[in-house]
PDB file of C-alpha atoms in Angstrom:
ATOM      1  CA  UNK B   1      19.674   1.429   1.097  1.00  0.00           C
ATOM      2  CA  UNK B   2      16.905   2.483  -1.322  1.00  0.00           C
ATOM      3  CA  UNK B   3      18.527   5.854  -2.232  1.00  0.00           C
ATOM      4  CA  UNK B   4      17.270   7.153  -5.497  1.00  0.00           C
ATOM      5  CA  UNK B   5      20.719   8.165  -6.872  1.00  0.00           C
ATOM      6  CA  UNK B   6      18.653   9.982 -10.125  1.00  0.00           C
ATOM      7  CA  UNK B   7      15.713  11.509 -10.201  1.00  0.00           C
ATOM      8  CA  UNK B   8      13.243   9.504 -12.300  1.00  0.00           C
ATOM      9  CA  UNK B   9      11.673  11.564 -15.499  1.00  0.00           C
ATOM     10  CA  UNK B  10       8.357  13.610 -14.414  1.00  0.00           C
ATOM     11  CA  UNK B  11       6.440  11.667 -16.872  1.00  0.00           C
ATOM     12  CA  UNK B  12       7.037   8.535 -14.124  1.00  0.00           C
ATOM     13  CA  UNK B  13       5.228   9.826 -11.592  1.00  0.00           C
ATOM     14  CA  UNK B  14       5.149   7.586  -8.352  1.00  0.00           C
ATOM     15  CA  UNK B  15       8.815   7.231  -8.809  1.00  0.00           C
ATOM     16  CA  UNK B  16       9.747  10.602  -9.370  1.00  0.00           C
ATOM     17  CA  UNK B  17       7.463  11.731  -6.756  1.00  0.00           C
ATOM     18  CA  UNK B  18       8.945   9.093  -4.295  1.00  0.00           C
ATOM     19  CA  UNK B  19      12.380  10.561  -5.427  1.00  0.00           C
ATOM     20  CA  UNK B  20      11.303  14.096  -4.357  1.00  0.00           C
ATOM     21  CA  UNK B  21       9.944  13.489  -1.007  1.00  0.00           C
ATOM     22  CA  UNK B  22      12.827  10.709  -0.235  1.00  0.00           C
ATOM     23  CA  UNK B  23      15.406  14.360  -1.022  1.00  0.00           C
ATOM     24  CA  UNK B  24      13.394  16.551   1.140  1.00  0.00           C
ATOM     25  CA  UNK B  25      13.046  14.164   3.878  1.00  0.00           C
ATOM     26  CA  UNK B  26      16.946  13.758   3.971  1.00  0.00           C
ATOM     27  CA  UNK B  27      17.245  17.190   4.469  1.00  0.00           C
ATOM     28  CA  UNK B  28      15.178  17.755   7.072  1.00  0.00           C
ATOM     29  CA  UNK B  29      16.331  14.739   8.937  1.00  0.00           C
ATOM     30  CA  UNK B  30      20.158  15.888   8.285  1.00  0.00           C
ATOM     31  CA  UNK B  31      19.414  19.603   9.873  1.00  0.00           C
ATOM     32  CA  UNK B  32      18.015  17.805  12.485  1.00  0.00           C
ATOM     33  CA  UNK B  33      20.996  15.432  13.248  1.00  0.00           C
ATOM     34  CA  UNK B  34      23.066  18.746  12.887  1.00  0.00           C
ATOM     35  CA  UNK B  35      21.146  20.700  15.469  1.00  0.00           C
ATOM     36  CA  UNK B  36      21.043  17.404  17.823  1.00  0.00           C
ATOM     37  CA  UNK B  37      24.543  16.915  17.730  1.00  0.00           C
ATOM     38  CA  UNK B  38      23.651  13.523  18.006  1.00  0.00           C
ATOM     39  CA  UNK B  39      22.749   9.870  16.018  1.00  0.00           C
ATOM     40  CA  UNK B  40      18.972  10.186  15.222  1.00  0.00           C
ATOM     41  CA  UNK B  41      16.800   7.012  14.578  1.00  0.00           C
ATOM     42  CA  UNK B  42      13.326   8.101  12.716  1.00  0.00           C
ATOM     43  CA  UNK B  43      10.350   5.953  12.303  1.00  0.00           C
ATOM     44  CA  UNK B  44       6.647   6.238  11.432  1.00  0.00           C
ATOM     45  CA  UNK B  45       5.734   8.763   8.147  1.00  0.00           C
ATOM     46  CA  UNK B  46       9.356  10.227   8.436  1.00  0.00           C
ATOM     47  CA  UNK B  47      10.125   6.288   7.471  1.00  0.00           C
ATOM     48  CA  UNK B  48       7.722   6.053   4.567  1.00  0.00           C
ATOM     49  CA  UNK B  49       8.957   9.740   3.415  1.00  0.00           C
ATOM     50  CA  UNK B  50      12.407   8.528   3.401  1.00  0.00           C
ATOM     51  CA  UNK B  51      11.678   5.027   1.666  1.00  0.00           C
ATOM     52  CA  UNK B  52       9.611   6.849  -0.734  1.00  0.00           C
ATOM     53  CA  UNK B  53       6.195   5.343   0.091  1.00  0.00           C
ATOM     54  CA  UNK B  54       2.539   6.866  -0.084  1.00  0.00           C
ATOM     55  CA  UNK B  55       1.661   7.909   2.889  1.00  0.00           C
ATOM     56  CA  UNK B  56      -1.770   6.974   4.691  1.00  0.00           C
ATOM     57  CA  UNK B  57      -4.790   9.422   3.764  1.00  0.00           C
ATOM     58  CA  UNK B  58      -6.155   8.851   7.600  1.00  0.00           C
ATOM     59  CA  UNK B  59      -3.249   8.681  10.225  1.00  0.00           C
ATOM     60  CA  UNK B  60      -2.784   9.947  13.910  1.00  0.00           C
ATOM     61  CA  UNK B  61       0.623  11.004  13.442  1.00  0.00           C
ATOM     62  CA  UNK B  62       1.832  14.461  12.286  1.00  0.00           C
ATOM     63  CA  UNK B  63       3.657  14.510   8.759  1.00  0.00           C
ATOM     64  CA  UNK B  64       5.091  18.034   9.311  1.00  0.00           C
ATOM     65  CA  UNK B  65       6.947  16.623  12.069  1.00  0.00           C
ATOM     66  CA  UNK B  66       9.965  14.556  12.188  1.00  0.00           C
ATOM     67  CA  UNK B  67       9.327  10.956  14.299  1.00  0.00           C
ATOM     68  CA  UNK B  68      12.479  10.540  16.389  1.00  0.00           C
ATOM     69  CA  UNK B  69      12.394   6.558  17.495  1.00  0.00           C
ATOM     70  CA  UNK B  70      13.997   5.937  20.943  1.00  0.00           C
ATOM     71  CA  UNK B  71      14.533   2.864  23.183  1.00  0.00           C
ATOM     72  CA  UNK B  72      12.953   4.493  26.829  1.00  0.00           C
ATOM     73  CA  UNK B  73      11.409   7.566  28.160  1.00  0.00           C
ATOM     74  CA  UNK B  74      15.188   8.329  29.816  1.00  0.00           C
ATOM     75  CA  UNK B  75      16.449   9.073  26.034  1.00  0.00           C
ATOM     76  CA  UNK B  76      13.667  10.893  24.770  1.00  0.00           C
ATOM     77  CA  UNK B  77      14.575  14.311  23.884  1.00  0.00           C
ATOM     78  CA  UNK B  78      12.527  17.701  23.038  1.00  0.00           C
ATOM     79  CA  UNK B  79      13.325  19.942  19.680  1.00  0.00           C
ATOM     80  CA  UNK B  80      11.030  21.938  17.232  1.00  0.00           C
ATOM     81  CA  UNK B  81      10.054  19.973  14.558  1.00  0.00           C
ATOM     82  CA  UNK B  82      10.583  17.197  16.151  1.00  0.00           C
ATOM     83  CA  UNK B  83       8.401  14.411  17.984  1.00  0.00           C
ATOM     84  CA  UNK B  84      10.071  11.567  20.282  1.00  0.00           C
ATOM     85  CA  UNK B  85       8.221   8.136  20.461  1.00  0.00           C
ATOM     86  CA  UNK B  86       9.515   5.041  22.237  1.00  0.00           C
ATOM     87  CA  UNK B  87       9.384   2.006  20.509  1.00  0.00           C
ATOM     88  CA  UNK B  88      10.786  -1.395  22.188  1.00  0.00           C
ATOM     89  CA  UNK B  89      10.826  -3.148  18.921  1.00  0.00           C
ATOM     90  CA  UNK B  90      13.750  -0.466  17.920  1.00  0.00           C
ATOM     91  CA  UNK B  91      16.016  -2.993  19.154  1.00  0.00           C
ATOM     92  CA  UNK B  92      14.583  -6.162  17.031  1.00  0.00           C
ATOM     93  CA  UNK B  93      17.189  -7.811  14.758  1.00  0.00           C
ATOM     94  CA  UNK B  94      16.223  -6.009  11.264  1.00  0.00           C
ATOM     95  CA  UNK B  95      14.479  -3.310  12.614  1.00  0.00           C
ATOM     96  CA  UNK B  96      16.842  -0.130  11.631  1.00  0.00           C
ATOM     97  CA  UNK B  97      18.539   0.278   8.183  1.00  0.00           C
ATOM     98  CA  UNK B  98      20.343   3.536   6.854  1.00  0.00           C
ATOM     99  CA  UNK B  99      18.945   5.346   3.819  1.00  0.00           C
ATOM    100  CA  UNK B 100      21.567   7.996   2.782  1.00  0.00           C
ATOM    101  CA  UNK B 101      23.223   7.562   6.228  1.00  0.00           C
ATOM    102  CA  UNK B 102      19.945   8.587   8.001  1.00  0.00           C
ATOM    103  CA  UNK B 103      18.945   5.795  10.619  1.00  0.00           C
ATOM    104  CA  UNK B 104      15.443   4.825  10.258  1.00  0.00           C
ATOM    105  CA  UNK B 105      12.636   1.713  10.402  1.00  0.00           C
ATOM    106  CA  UNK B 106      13.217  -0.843   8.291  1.00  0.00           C
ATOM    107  CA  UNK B 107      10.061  -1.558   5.815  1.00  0.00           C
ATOM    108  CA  UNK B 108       9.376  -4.339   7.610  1.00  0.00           C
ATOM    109  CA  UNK B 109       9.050  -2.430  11.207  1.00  0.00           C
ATOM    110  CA  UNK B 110       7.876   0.601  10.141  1.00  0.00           C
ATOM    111  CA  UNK B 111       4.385  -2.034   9.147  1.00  0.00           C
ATOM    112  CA  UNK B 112       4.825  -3.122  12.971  1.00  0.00           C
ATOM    113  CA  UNK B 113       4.885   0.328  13.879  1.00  0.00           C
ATOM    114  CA  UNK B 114       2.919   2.167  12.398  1.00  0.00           C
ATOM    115  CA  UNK B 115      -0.015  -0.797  13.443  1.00  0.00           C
ATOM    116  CA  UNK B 116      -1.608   1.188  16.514  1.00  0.00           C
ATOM    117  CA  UNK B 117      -1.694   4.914  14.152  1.00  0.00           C
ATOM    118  CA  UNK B 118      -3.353   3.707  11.172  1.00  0.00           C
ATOM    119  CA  UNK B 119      -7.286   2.122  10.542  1.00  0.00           C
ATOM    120  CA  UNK B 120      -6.949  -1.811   9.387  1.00  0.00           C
ATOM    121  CA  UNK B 121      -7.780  -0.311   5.655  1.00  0.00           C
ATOM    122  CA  UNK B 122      -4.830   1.610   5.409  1.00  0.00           C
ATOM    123  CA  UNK B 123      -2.645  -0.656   7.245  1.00  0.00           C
ATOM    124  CA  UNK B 124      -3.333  -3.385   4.335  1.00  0.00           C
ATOM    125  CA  UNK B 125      -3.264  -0.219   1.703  1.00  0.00           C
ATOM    126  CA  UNK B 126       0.532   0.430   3.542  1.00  0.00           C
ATOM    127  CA  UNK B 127       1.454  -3.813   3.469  1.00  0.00           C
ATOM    128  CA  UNK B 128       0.343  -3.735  -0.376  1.00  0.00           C
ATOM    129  CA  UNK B 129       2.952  -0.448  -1.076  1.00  0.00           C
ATOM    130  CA  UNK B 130       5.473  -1.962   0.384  1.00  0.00           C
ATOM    131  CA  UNK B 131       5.282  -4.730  -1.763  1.00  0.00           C
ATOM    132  CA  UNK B 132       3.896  -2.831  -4.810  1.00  0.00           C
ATOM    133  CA  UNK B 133       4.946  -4.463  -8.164  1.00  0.00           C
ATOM    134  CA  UNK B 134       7.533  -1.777  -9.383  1.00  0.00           C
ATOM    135  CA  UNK B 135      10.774  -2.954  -8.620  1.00  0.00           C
ATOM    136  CA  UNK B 136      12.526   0.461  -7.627  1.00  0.00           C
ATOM    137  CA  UNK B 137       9.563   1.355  -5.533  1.00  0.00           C
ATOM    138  CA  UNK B 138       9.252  -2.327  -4.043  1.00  0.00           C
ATOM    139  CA  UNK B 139      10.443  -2.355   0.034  1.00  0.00           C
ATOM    140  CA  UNK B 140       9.935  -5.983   0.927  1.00  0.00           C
ATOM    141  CA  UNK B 141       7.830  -8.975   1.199  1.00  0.00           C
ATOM    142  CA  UNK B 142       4.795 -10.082   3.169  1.00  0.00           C
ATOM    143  CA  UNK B 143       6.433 -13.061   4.230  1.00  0.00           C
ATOM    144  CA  UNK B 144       9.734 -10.572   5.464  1.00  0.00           C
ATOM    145  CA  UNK B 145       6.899  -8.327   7.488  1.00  0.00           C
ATOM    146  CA  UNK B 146       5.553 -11.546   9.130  1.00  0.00           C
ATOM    147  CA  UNK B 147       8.788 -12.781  10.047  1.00  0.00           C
ATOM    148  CA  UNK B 148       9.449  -9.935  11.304  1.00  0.00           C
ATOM    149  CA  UNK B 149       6.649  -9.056  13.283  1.00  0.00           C
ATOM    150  CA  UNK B 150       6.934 -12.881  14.559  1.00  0.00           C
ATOM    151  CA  UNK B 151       9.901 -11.794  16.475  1.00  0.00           C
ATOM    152  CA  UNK B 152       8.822  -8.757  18.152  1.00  0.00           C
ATOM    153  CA  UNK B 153       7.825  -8.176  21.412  1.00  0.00           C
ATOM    154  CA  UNK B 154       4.492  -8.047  22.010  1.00  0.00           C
ATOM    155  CA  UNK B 155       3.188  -4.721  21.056  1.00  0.00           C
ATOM    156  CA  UNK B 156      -0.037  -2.491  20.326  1.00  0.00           C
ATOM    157  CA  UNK B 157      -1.063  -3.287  16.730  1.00  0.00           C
ATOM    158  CA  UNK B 158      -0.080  -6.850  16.398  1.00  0.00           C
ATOM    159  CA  UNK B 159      -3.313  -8.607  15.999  1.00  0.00           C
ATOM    160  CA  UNK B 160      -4.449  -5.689  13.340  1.00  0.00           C
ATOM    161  CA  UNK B 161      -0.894  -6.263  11.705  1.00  0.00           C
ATOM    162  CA  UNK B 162      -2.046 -10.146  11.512  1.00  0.00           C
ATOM    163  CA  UNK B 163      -5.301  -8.828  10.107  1.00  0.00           C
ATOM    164  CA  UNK B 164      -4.012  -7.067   7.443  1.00  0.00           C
ATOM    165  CA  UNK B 165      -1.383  -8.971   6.056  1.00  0.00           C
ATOM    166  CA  UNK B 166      -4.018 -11.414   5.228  1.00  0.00           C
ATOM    167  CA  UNK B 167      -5.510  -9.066   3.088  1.00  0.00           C
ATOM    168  CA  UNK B 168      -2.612  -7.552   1.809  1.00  0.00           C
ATOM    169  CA  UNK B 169      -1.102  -8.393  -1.609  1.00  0.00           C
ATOM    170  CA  UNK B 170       2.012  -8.328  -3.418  1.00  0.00           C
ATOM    171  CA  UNK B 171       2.546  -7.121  -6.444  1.00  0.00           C
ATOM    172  CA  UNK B 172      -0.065  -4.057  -6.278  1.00  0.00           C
ATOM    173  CA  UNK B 173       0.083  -0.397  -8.153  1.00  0.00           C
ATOM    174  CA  UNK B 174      -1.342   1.482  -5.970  1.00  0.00           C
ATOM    175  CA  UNK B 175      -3.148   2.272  -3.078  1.00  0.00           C
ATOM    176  CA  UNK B 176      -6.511   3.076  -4.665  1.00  0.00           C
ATOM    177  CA  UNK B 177      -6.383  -0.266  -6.753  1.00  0.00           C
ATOM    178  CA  UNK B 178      -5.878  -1.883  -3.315  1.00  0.00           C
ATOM    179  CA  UNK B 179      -9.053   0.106  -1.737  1.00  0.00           C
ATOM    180  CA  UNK B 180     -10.881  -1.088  -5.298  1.00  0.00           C
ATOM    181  CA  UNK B 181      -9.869  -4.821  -4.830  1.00  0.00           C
ATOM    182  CA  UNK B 182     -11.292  -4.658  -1.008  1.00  0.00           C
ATOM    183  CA  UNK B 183     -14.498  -2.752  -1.769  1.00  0.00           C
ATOM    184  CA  UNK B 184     -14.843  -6.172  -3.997  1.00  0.00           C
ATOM    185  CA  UNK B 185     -13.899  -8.206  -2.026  1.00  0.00           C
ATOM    186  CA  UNK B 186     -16.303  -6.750   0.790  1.00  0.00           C
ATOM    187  CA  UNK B 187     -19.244  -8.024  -1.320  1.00  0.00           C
ATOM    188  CA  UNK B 188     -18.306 -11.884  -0.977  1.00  0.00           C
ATOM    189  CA  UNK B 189     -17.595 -11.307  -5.042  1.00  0.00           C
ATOM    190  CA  UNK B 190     -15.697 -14.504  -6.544  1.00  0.00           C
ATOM    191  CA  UNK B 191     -11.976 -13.318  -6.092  1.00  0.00           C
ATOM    192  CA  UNK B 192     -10.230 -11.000  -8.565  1.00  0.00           C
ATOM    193  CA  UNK B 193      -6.556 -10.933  -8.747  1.00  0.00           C
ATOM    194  CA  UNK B 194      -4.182  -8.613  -9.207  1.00  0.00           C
ATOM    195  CA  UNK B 195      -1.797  -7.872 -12.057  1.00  0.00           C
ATOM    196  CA  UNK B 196      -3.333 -10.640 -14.022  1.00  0.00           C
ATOM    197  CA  UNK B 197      -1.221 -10.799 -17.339  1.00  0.00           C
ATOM    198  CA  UNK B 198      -3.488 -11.600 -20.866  1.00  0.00           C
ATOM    199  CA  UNK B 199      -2.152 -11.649 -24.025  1.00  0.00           C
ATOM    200  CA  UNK B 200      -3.730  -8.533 -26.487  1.00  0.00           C
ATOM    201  CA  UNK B 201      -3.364  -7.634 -30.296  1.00  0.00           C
ATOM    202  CA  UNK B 202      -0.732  -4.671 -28.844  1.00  0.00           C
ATOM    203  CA  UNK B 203       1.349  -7.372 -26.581  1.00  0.00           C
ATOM    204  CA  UNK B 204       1.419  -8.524 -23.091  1.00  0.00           C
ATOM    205  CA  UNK B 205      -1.017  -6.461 -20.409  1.00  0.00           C
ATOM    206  CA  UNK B 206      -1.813  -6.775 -16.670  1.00  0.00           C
ATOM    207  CA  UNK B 207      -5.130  -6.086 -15.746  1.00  0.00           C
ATOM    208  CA  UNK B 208      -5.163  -4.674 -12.138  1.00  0.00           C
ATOM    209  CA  UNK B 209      -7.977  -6.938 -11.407  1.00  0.00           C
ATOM    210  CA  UNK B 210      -9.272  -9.712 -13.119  1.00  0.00           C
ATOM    211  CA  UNK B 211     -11.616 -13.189 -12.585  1.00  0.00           C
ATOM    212  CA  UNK B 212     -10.039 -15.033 -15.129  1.00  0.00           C
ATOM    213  CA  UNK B 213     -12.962 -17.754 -14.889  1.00  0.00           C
ATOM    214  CA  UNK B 214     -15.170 -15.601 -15.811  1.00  0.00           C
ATOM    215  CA  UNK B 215     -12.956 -12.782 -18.071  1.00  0.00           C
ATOM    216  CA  UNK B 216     -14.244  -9.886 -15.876  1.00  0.00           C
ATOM    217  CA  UNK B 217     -11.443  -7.425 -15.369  1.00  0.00           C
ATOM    218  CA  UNK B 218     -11.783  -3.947 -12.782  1.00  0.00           C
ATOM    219  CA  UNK B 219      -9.476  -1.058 -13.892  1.00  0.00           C
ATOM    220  CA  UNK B 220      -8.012   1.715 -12.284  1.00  0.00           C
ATOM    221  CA  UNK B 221      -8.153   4.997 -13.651  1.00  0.00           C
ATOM    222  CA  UNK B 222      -5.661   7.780 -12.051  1.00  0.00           C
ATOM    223  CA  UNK B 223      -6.280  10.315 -14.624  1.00  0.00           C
ATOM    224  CA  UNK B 224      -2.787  11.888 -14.465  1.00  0.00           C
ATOM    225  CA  UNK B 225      -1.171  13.403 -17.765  1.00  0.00           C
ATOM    226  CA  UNK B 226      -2.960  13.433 -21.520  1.00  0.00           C
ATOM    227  CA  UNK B 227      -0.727  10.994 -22.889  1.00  0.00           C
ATOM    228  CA  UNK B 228      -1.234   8.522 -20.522  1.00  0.00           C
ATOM    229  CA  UNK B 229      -4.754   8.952 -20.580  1.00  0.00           C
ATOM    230  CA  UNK B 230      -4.867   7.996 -24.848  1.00  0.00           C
ATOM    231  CA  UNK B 231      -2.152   5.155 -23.602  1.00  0.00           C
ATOM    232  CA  UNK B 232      -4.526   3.729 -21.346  1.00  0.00           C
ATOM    233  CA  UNK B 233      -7.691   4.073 -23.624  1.00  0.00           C
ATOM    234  CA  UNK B 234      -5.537   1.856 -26.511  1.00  0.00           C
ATOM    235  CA  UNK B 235      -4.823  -0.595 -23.734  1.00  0.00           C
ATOM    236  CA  UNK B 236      -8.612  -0.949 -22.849  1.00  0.00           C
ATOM    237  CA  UNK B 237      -9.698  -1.724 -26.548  1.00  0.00           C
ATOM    238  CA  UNK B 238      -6.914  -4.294 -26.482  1.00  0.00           C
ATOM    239  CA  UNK B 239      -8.468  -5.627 -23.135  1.00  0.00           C
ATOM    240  CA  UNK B 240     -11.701  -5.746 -24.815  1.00  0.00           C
ATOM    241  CA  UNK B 241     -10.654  -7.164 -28.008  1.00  0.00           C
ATOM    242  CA  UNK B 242     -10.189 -10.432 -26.265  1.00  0.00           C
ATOM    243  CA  UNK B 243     -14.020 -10.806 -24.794  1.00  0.00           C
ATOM    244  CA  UNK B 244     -12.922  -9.606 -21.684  1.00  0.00           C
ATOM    245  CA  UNK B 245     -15.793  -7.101 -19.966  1.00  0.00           C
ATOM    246  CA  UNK B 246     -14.017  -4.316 -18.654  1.00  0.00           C
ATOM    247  CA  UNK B 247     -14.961  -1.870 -15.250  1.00  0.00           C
ATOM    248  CA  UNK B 248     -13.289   1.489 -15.220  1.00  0.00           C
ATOM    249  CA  UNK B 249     -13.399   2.936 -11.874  1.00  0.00           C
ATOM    250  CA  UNK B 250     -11.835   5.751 -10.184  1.00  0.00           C
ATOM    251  CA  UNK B 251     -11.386   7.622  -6.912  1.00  0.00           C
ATOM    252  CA  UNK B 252     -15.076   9.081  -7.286  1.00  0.00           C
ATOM    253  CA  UNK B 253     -16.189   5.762  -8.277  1.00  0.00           C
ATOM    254  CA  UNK B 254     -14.733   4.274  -4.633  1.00  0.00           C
ATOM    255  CA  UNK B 255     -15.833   7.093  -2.607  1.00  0.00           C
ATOM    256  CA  UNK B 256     -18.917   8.103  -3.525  1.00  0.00           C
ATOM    257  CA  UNK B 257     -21.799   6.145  -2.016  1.00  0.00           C
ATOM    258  CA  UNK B 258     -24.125   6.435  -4.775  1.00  0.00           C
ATOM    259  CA  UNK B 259     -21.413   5.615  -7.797  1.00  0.00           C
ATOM    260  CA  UNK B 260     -19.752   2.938  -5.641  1.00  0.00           C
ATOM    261  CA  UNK B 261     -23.007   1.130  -4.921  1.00  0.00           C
ATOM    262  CA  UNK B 262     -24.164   1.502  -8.538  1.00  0.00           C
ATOM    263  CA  UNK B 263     -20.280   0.148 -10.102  1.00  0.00           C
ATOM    264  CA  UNK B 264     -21.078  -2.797  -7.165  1.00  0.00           C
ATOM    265  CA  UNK B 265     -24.873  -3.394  -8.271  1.00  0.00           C
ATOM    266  CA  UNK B 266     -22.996  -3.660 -12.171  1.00  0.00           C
ATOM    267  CA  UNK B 267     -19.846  -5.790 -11.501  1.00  0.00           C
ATOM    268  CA  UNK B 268     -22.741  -8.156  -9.829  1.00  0.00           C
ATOM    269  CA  UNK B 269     -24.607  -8.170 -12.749  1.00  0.00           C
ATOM    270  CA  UNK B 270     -21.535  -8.884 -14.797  1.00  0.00           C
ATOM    271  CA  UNK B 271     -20.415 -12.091 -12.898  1.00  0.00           C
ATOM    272  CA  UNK B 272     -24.078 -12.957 -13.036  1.00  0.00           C
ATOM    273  CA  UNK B 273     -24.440 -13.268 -17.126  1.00  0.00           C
ATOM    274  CA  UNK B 274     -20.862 -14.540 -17.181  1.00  0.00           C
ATOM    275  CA  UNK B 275     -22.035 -17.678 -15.350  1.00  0.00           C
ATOM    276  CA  UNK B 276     -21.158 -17.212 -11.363  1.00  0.00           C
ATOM    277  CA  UNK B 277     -23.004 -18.371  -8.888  1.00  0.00           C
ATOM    278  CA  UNK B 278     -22.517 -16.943  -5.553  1.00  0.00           C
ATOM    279  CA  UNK B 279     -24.515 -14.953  -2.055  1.00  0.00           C
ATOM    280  CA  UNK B 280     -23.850 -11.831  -2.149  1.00  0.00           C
ATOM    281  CA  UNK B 281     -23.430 -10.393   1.313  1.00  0.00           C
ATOM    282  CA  UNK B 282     -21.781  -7.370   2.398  1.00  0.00           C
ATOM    283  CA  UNK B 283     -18.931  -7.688   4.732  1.00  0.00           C
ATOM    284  CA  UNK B 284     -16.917  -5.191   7.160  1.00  0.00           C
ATOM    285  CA  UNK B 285     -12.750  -5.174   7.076  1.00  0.00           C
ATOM    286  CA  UNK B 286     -12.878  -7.120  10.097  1.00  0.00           C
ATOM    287  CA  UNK B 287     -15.160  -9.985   9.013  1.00  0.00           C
ATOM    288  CA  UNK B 288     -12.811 -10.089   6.063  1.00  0.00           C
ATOM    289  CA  UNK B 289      -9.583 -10.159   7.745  1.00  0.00           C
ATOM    290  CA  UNK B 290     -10.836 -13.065  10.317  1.00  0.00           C
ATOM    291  CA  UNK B 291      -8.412 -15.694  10.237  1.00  0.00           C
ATOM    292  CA  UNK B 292     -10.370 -18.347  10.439  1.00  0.00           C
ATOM    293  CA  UNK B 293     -11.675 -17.436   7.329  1.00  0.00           C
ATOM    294  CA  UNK B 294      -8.753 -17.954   5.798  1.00  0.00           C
ATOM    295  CA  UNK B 295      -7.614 -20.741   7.253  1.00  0.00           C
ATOM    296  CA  UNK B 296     -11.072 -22.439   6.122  1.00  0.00           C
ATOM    297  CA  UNK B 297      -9.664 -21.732   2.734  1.00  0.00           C
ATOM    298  CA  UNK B 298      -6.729 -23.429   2.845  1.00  0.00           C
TER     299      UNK B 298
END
């Protein structure tokens, strides 16, 4: 399940890099099978590795090592390059899957598990990869990770899993558009949406976010390879062409104090002339992720 049977052209590069790290992380995990002599189960960023998903820029857990998942202390076992963790929810109904005959976490318990290891902004940044918007690289569905989690056992990380799944979003690019939407949305902005699709002069594009009320649209800008960079410059004109004010931003723009407060102190501006009327107020993860917020909303 979710073997990448080619590998994708360079030019395609979160699927081709998702390709590479899902072949290396086979490996490893087959030597270490080998040398066990026995069935492995893996979890944690041995999961993501193997399902081909970004892993967390701020984690407790060791990449270098291989997360072996067991169901008590009694079965835990000790071998270099190795790490045993036990995991109760290991024996949940949809928990393990095979990728390429290694046993791991499914996508929707490797969320659940990885919960106690990760800060609530890159637990939501993990819940929006998952359910990115690209097809091949798409795991699952928020409403398969609460399901999921809603038959668990009770374990560490459930409340923050809660929290961030009602900030998460489907349908996502990446995880610095999802740190870019949340930065927004920590300044009680009106609310921006993701992949919004407009019609342009050169077809059909998605802005990664957009307040269609008041044609205000935030764009991501990864700065990879050349080509895509003229691509993406066309596809901004486009944008444009159709009175919609456009935001570049990119990973200095997020995490830089100075240029993030400065992009902020604009984008208000923006909504301001366009007609919005709102408080701005600045507001932590957790205020954001309150429940009761959202079920004020609804």
């Amino acid at each position: 399940m979710f073997e990448f049977r080619t590998l994708p052209p360079a030019a395609d590069i979160m699927r081709h890099q998702a390709a590479l790290t899902q072949r290396q992380t086979i490996a490893s995990c087959t030597d270490l099978a080998d040398r066990t002599g026995r069935t492995i189960t893996v979890g944690g960023l041995t999961t993501l590795q193997l399902l081909g998903v970004p892993l967390p820029s701020s984690c407790n857990l060791n990449p270098q090592l291989i997360d072996c998942i067991v169901h008590s202390h009694k079965t835990r076992f000790r071998l270099h390059g190795a790490v045993c963790h036990t995991w109760a929810n290991v024996s949940t109904a949809g928990a393990v899957i095979d990728v390429n005959e290694i046993e791991c976490l499914s996508p929707e318990a490797v969320f659940a598990y990885m919960a106690p290891h990760l800060p609530l902004l890159e637990l939501i940044k993990l819940a929006d990869s998952l359910t990115c918007r690209d097809e091949i690289l798409r795991r699952t569905t928020l409403s398969k990770i609460n399901a999921f989690i809603r038959d668990c056992f009770p374990f560490k990380g459930r409340v923050k899993c809660e929290r961030a799944l009602c900030l998460a979003r489907e349908r996502t690019d990446s995880p610095m558009e999802s740190e870019a939407r949340l930065i927004i949305a920590g300044e009680s902005f009106p609310e921006m949406q993701t992949n919004y699709p407009i019609q342009t002069p050169g077809g059909e594009k998605l802005l990664d976010l957009a307040s269609p009320e008041f044609r205000i649209a935030v764009e991501y800008d990864g700065s990879h390879h050349r080509s895509q960079i003229s691509e993406d410059h066309e596809r901004i004109n486009d944008i444009q062409s159709q009175a919609w004010t456009v935001f570049i931003v990119d990973h200095d723009t997020l995490h830089s104090d100075i240029r993030r407060q400065r992009f902020l102190d604009a984008l208000e501006q923006a909504f301001r002339n366009a007609g919005a009327v709102f408080e701005r107020r600045h507001l932590t993860l957790d205020e954001l992720s309150d429940r009761r917020r959202h079920r004020n909303k609804k």
